CSV table of C-alpha atoms and ligand atoms in Angstrom, one decimal:
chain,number,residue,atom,x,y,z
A,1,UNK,CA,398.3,86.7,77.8
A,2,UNK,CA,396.9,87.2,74.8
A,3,UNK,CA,399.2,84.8,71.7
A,4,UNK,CA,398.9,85.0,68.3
A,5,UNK,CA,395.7,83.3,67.7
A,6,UNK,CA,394.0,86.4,69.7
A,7,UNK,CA,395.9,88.5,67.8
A,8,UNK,CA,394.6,86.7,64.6
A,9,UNK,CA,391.4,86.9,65.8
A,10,UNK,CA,391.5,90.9,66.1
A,11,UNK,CA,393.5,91.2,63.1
A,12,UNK,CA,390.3,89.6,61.1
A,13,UNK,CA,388.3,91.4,62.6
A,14,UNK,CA,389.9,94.8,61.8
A,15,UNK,CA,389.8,94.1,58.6
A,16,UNK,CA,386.7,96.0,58.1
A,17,UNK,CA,388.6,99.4,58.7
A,18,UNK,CA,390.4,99.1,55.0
A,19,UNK,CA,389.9,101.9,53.4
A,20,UNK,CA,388.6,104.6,56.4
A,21,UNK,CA,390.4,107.8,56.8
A,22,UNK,CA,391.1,108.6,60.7
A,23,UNK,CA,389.5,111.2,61.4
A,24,UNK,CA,390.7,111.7,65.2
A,25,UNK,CA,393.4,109.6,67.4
A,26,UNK,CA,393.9,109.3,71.5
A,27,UNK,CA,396.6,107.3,72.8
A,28,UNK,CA,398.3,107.0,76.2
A,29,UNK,CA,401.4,108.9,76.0
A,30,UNK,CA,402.8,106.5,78.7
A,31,UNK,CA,402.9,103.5,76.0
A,32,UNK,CA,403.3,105.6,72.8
A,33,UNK,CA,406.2,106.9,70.3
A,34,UNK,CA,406.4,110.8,70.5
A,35,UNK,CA,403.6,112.5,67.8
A,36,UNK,CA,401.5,109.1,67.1
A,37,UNK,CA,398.5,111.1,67.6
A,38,UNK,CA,399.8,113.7,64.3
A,39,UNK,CA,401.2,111.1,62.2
A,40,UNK,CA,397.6,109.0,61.9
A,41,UNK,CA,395.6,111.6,62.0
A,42,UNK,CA,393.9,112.3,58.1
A,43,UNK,CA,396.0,108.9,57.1
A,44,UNK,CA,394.1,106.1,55.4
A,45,UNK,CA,393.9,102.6,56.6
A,46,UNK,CA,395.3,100.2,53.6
A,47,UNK,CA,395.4,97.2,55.1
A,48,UNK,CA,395.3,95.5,59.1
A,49,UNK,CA,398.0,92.5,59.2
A,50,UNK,CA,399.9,90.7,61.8
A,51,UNK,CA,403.3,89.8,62.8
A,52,UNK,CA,403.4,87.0,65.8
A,53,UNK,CA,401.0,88.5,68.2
A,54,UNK,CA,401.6,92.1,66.9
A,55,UNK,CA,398.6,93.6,64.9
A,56,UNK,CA,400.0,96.0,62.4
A,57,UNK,CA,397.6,98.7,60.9
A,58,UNK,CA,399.0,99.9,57.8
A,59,UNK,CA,398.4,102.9,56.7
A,60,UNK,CA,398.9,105.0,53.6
A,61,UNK,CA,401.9,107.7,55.6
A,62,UNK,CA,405.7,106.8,54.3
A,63,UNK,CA,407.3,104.7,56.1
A,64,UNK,CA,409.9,105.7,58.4
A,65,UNK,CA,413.5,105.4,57.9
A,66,UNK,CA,414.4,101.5,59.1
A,67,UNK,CA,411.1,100.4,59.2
A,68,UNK,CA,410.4,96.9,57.8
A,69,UNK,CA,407.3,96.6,56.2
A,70,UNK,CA,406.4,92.9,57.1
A,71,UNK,CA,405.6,90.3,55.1
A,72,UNK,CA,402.1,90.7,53.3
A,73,UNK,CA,401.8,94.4,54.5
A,74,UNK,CA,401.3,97.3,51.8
A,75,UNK,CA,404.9,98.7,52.9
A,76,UNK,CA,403.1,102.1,54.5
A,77,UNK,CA,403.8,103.2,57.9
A,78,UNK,CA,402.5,101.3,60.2
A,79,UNK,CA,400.3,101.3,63.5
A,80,UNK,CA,401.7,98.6,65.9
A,81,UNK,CA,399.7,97.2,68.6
A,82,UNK,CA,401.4,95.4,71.1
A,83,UNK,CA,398.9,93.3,73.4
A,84,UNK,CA,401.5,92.5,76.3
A,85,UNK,CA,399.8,90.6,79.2
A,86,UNK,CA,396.1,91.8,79.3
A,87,UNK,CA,395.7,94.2,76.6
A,88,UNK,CA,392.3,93.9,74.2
A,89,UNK,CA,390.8,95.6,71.4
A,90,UNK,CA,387.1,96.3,70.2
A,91,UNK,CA,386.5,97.2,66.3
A,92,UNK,CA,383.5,99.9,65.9
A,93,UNK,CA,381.9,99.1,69.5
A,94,UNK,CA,382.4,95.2,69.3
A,95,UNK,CA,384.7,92.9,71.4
A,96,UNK,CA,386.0,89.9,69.0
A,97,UNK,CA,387.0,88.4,72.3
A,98,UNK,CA,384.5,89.3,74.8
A,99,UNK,CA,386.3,88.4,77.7
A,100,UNK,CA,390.1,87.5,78.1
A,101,UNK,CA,390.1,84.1,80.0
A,102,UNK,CA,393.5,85.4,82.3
A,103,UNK,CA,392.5,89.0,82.5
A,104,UNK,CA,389.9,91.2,84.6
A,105,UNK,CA,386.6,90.9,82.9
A,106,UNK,CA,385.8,94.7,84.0
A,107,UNK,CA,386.2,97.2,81.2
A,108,UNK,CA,387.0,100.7,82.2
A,109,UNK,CA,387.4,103.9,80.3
A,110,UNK,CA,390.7,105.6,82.2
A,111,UNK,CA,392.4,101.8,80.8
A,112,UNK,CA,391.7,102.7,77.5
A,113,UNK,CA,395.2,103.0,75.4
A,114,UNK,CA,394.5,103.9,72.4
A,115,UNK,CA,391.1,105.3,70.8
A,116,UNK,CA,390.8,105.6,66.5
A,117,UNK,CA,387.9,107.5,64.6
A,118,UNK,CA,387.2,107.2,61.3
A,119,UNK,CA,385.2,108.3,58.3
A,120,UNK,CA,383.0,106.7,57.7
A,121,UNK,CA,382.7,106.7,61.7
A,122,UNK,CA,381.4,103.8,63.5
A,123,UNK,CA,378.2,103.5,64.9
A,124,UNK,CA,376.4,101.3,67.7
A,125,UNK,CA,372.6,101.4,68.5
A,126,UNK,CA,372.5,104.8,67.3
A,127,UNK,CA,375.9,106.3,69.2
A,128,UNK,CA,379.2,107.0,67.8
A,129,UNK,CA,382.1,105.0,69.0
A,130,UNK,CA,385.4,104.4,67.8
A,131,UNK,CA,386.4,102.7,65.2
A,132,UNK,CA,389.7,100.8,67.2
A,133,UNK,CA,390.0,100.9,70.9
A,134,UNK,CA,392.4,99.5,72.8
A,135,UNK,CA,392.0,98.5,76.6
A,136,UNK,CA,394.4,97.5,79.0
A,137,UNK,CA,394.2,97.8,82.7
A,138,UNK,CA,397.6,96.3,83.2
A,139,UNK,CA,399.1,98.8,80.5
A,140,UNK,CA,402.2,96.2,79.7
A,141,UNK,CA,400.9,96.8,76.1
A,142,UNK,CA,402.7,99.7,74.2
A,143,UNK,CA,401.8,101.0,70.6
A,144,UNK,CA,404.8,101.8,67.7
A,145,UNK,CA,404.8,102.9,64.8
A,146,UNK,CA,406.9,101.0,61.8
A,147,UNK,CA,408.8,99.3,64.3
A,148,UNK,CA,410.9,96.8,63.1
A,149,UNK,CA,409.4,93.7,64.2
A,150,UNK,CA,412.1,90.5,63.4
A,151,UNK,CA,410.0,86.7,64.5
A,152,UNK,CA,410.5,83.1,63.1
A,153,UNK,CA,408.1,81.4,61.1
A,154,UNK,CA,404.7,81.6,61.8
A,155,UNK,CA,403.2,78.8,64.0
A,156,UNK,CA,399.6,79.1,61.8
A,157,UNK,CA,401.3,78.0,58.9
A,158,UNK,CA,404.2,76.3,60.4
A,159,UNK,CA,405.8,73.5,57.8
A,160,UNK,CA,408.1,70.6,59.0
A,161,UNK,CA,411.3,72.6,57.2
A,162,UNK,CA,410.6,75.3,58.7
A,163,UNK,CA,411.1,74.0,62.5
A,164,UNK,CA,413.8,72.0,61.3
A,165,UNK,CA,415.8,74.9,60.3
A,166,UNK,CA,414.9,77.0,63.0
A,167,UNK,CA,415.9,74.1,65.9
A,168,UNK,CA,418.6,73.2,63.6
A,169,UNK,CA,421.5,73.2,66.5
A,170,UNK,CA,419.3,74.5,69.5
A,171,UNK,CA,420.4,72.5,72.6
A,172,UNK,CA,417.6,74.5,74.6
A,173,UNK,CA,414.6,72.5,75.5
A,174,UNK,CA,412.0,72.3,73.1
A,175,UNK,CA,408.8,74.2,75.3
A,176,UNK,CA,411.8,77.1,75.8
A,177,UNK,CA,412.4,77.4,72.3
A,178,UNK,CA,408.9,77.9,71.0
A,179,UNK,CA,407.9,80.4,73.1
A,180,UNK,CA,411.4,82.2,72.0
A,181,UNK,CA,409.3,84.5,69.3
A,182,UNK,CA,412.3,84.8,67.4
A,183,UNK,CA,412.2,81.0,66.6
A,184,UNK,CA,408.5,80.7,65.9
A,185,UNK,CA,406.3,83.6,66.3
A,186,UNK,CA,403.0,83.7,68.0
A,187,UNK,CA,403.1,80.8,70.6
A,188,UNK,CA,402.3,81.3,74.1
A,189,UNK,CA,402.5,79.5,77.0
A,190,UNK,CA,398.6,78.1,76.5
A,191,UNK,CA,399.6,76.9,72.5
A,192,UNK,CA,402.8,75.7,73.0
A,193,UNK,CA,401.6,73.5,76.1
A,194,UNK,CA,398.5,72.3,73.3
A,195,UNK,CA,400.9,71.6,70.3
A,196,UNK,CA,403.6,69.6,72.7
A,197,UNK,CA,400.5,67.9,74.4
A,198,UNK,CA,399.0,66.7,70.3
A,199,UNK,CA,402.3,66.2,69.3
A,200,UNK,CA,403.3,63.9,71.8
A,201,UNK,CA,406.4,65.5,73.5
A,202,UNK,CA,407.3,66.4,76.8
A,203,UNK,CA,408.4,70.0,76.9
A,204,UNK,CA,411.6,69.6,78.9
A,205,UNK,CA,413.0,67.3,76.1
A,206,UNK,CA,416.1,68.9,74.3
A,207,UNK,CA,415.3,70.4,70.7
A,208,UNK,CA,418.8,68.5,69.3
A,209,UNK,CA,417.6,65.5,70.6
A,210,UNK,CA,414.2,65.2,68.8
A,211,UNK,CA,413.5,62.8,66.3
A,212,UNK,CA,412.9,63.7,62.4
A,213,UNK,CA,409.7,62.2,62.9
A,214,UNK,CA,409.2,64.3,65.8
A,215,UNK,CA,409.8,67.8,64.5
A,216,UNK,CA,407.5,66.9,61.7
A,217,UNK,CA,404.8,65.9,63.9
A,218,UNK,CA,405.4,69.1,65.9
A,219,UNK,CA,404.8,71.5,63.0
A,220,UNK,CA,402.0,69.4,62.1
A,221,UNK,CA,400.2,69.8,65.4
A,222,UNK,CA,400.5,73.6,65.2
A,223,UNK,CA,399.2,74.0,61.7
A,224,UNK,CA,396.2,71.6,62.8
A,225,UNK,CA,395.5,71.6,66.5
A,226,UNK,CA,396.1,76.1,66.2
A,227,UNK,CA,393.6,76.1,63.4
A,228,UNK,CA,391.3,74.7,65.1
A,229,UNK,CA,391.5,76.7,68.6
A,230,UNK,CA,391.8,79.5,66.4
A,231,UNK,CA,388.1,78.6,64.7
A,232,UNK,CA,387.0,78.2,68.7
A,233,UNK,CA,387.8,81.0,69.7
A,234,UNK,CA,391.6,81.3,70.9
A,235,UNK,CA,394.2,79.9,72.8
A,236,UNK,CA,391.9,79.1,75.8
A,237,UNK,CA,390.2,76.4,73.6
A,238,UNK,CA,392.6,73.9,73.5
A,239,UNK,CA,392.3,70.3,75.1
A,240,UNK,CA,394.1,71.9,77.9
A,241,UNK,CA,391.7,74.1,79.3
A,242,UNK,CA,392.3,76.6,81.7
A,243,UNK,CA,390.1,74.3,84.3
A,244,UNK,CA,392.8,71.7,84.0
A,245,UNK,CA,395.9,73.7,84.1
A,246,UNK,CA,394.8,75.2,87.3
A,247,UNK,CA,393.7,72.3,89.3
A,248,UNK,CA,394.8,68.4,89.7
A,249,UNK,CA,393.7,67.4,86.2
A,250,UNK,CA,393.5,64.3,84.6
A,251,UNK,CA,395.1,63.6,80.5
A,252,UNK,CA,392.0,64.0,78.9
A,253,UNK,CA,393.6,61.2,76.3
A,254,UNK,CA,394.2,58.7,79.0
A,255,UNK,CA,393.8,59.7,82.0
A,256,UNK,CA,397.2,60.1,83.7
A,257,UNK,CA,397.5,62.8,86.4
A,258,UNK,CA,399.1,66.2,84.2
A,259,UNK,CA,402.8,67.1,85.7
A,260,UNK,CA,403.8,70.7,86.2
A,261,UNK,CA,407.2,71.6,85.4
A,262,UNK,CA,408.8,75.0,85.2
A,263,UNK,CA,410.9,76.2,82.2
A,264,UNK,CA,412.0,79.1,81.8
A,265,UNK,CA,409.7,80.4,84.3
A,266,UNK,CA,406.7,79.3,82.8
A,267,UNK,CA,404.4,76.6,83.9
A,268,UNK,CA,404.5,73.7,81.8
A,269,UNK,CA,401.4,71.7,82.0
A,270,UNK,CA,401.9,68.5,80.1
A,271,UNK,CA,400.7,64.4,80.5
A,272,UNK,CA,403.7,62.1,81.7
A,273,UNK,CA,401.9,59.5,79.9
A,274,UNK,CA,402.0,59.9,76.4
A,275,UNK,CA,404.3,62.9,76.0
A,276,UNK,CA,408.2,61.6,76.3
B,1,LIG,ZN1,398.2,61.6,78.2
């Protein structure tokens, strides 16, 4: 599914749209708050930013009552997009990520989810085409507008205190806790595999039980080892690729056979060897 890096990835990319007024809205009524379509149309984007694996486009309509305008956002109400398992977006006609790695690589109209014009409108080879589209044929995604959306720190910019405090007295095991989004947002199961893999820790191990040392090599390995799948592309470009999770793979660092283990029910792909 797609994790925060994807989501970082779109969020970038959206970041052309500042400025645009919407000029004509379509969503799927099955994933969307009652009158989405009214509120943005005419509004002005004024900024595209992320929370976790949620893009937020903020626009220049009040916020509503218990929103929380999250942190680097303009404080306007704002467009939430929700990726769930298989959900994708094109900016003016062009696919950031052409193809998710875990999803159909088809593309059809009737699982579009959401469709945004603009002015100025978007144009490709000539042809008009939306400005935001969102495709899903799985439709686990859903749209909101000024949710409230409450995650952890951010595993981008992840700092050593900031894992301590939020493992501070978690007995849960360590893999569990990181893809909890209210402990650290935008992990899934592909980046939280990678950063336990760099780190050196097996994911079953208990998050009381980790070393100082540990923890601090932990948020180390998600600022690095994220930034750079992030700058290859996503969280399918980590040393565990999805060839190796799927198959008997070797540790690319030395060679041991990888163990499956499930937590939480998610597959846990991690190297005997060097993670303990
Ligand atoms: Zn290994």
């Amino acid at each position: 599914m797609p994790e925060g890096l994807e989501a970082e990835i779109w969020r970038r990319a959206a970041s052309v749209l500042v400025g645009r007024r919407i000029t004509d809205v379509w969503c799927d009524p099955r994933i969307s708050p009652f009158g989405l379509e009214e509120m943005l149309r005419g509004a002005r984007i004024d900024g595209v930013d992320r929370i976790g694996k949620v893009v937020r486009v903020v626009t220049d309509r009040p916020a509503l009552d218990g929103g929380v305008p999250g942190a680097g956002s303009s404080g306007g109400g704002a467009l939430g997009l929700h990726f769930g398992m298989t959900g994708r977006l094109e900016i003016d006609g062009i696919a950031p990520i052409p193809r998710l790695e875990y999803a159909s690589g088809a593309d059809r109209p009737e699982w579009d989810r959401l469709r945004v014009s603009t002015q100025p409108s978007s144009m490709l080879d000539g042809n008009a085409v939306p400005a935001l589209r969102m495709n899903d044929p799985r439709r686990l995604g859903r749209l909101s507008f000024d949710e409230p959306i409450t995650v952890g720190p951010d595993a981008l910019g992840l700092t050593a205190r900031q894992l301590r405090l939020a493992l501070d007295g978690r007995t849960a095991r360590i893999k569990t806790l990181l893809l909890d989004q209210s402990v650290v947002a935008g992990l899934g199961n592909l980046c939280a595999d990678e950063v336990l893999f760099t780190a050196g820790i097996a994911p079953h191990r208990r998050a009381d039980e980790l070393a100082r040392s540990e923890v601090t090599g932990l948020a180390r390995a998600c600022r690095h080892r994220l930034r750079s799948m992030l700058a290859a592309g996503g969280s399918t470009h980590g040393v565990l690729s999805p060839a190796l999770r799927v198959g008997p793979g070797t540790c690319p660092r030395d060679g041991t056979p990888l163990a499956r283990t499930t937590l939480g029910g998610r597959t846990a792909v991690w190297c005997p060897d060097h993670q303990s």
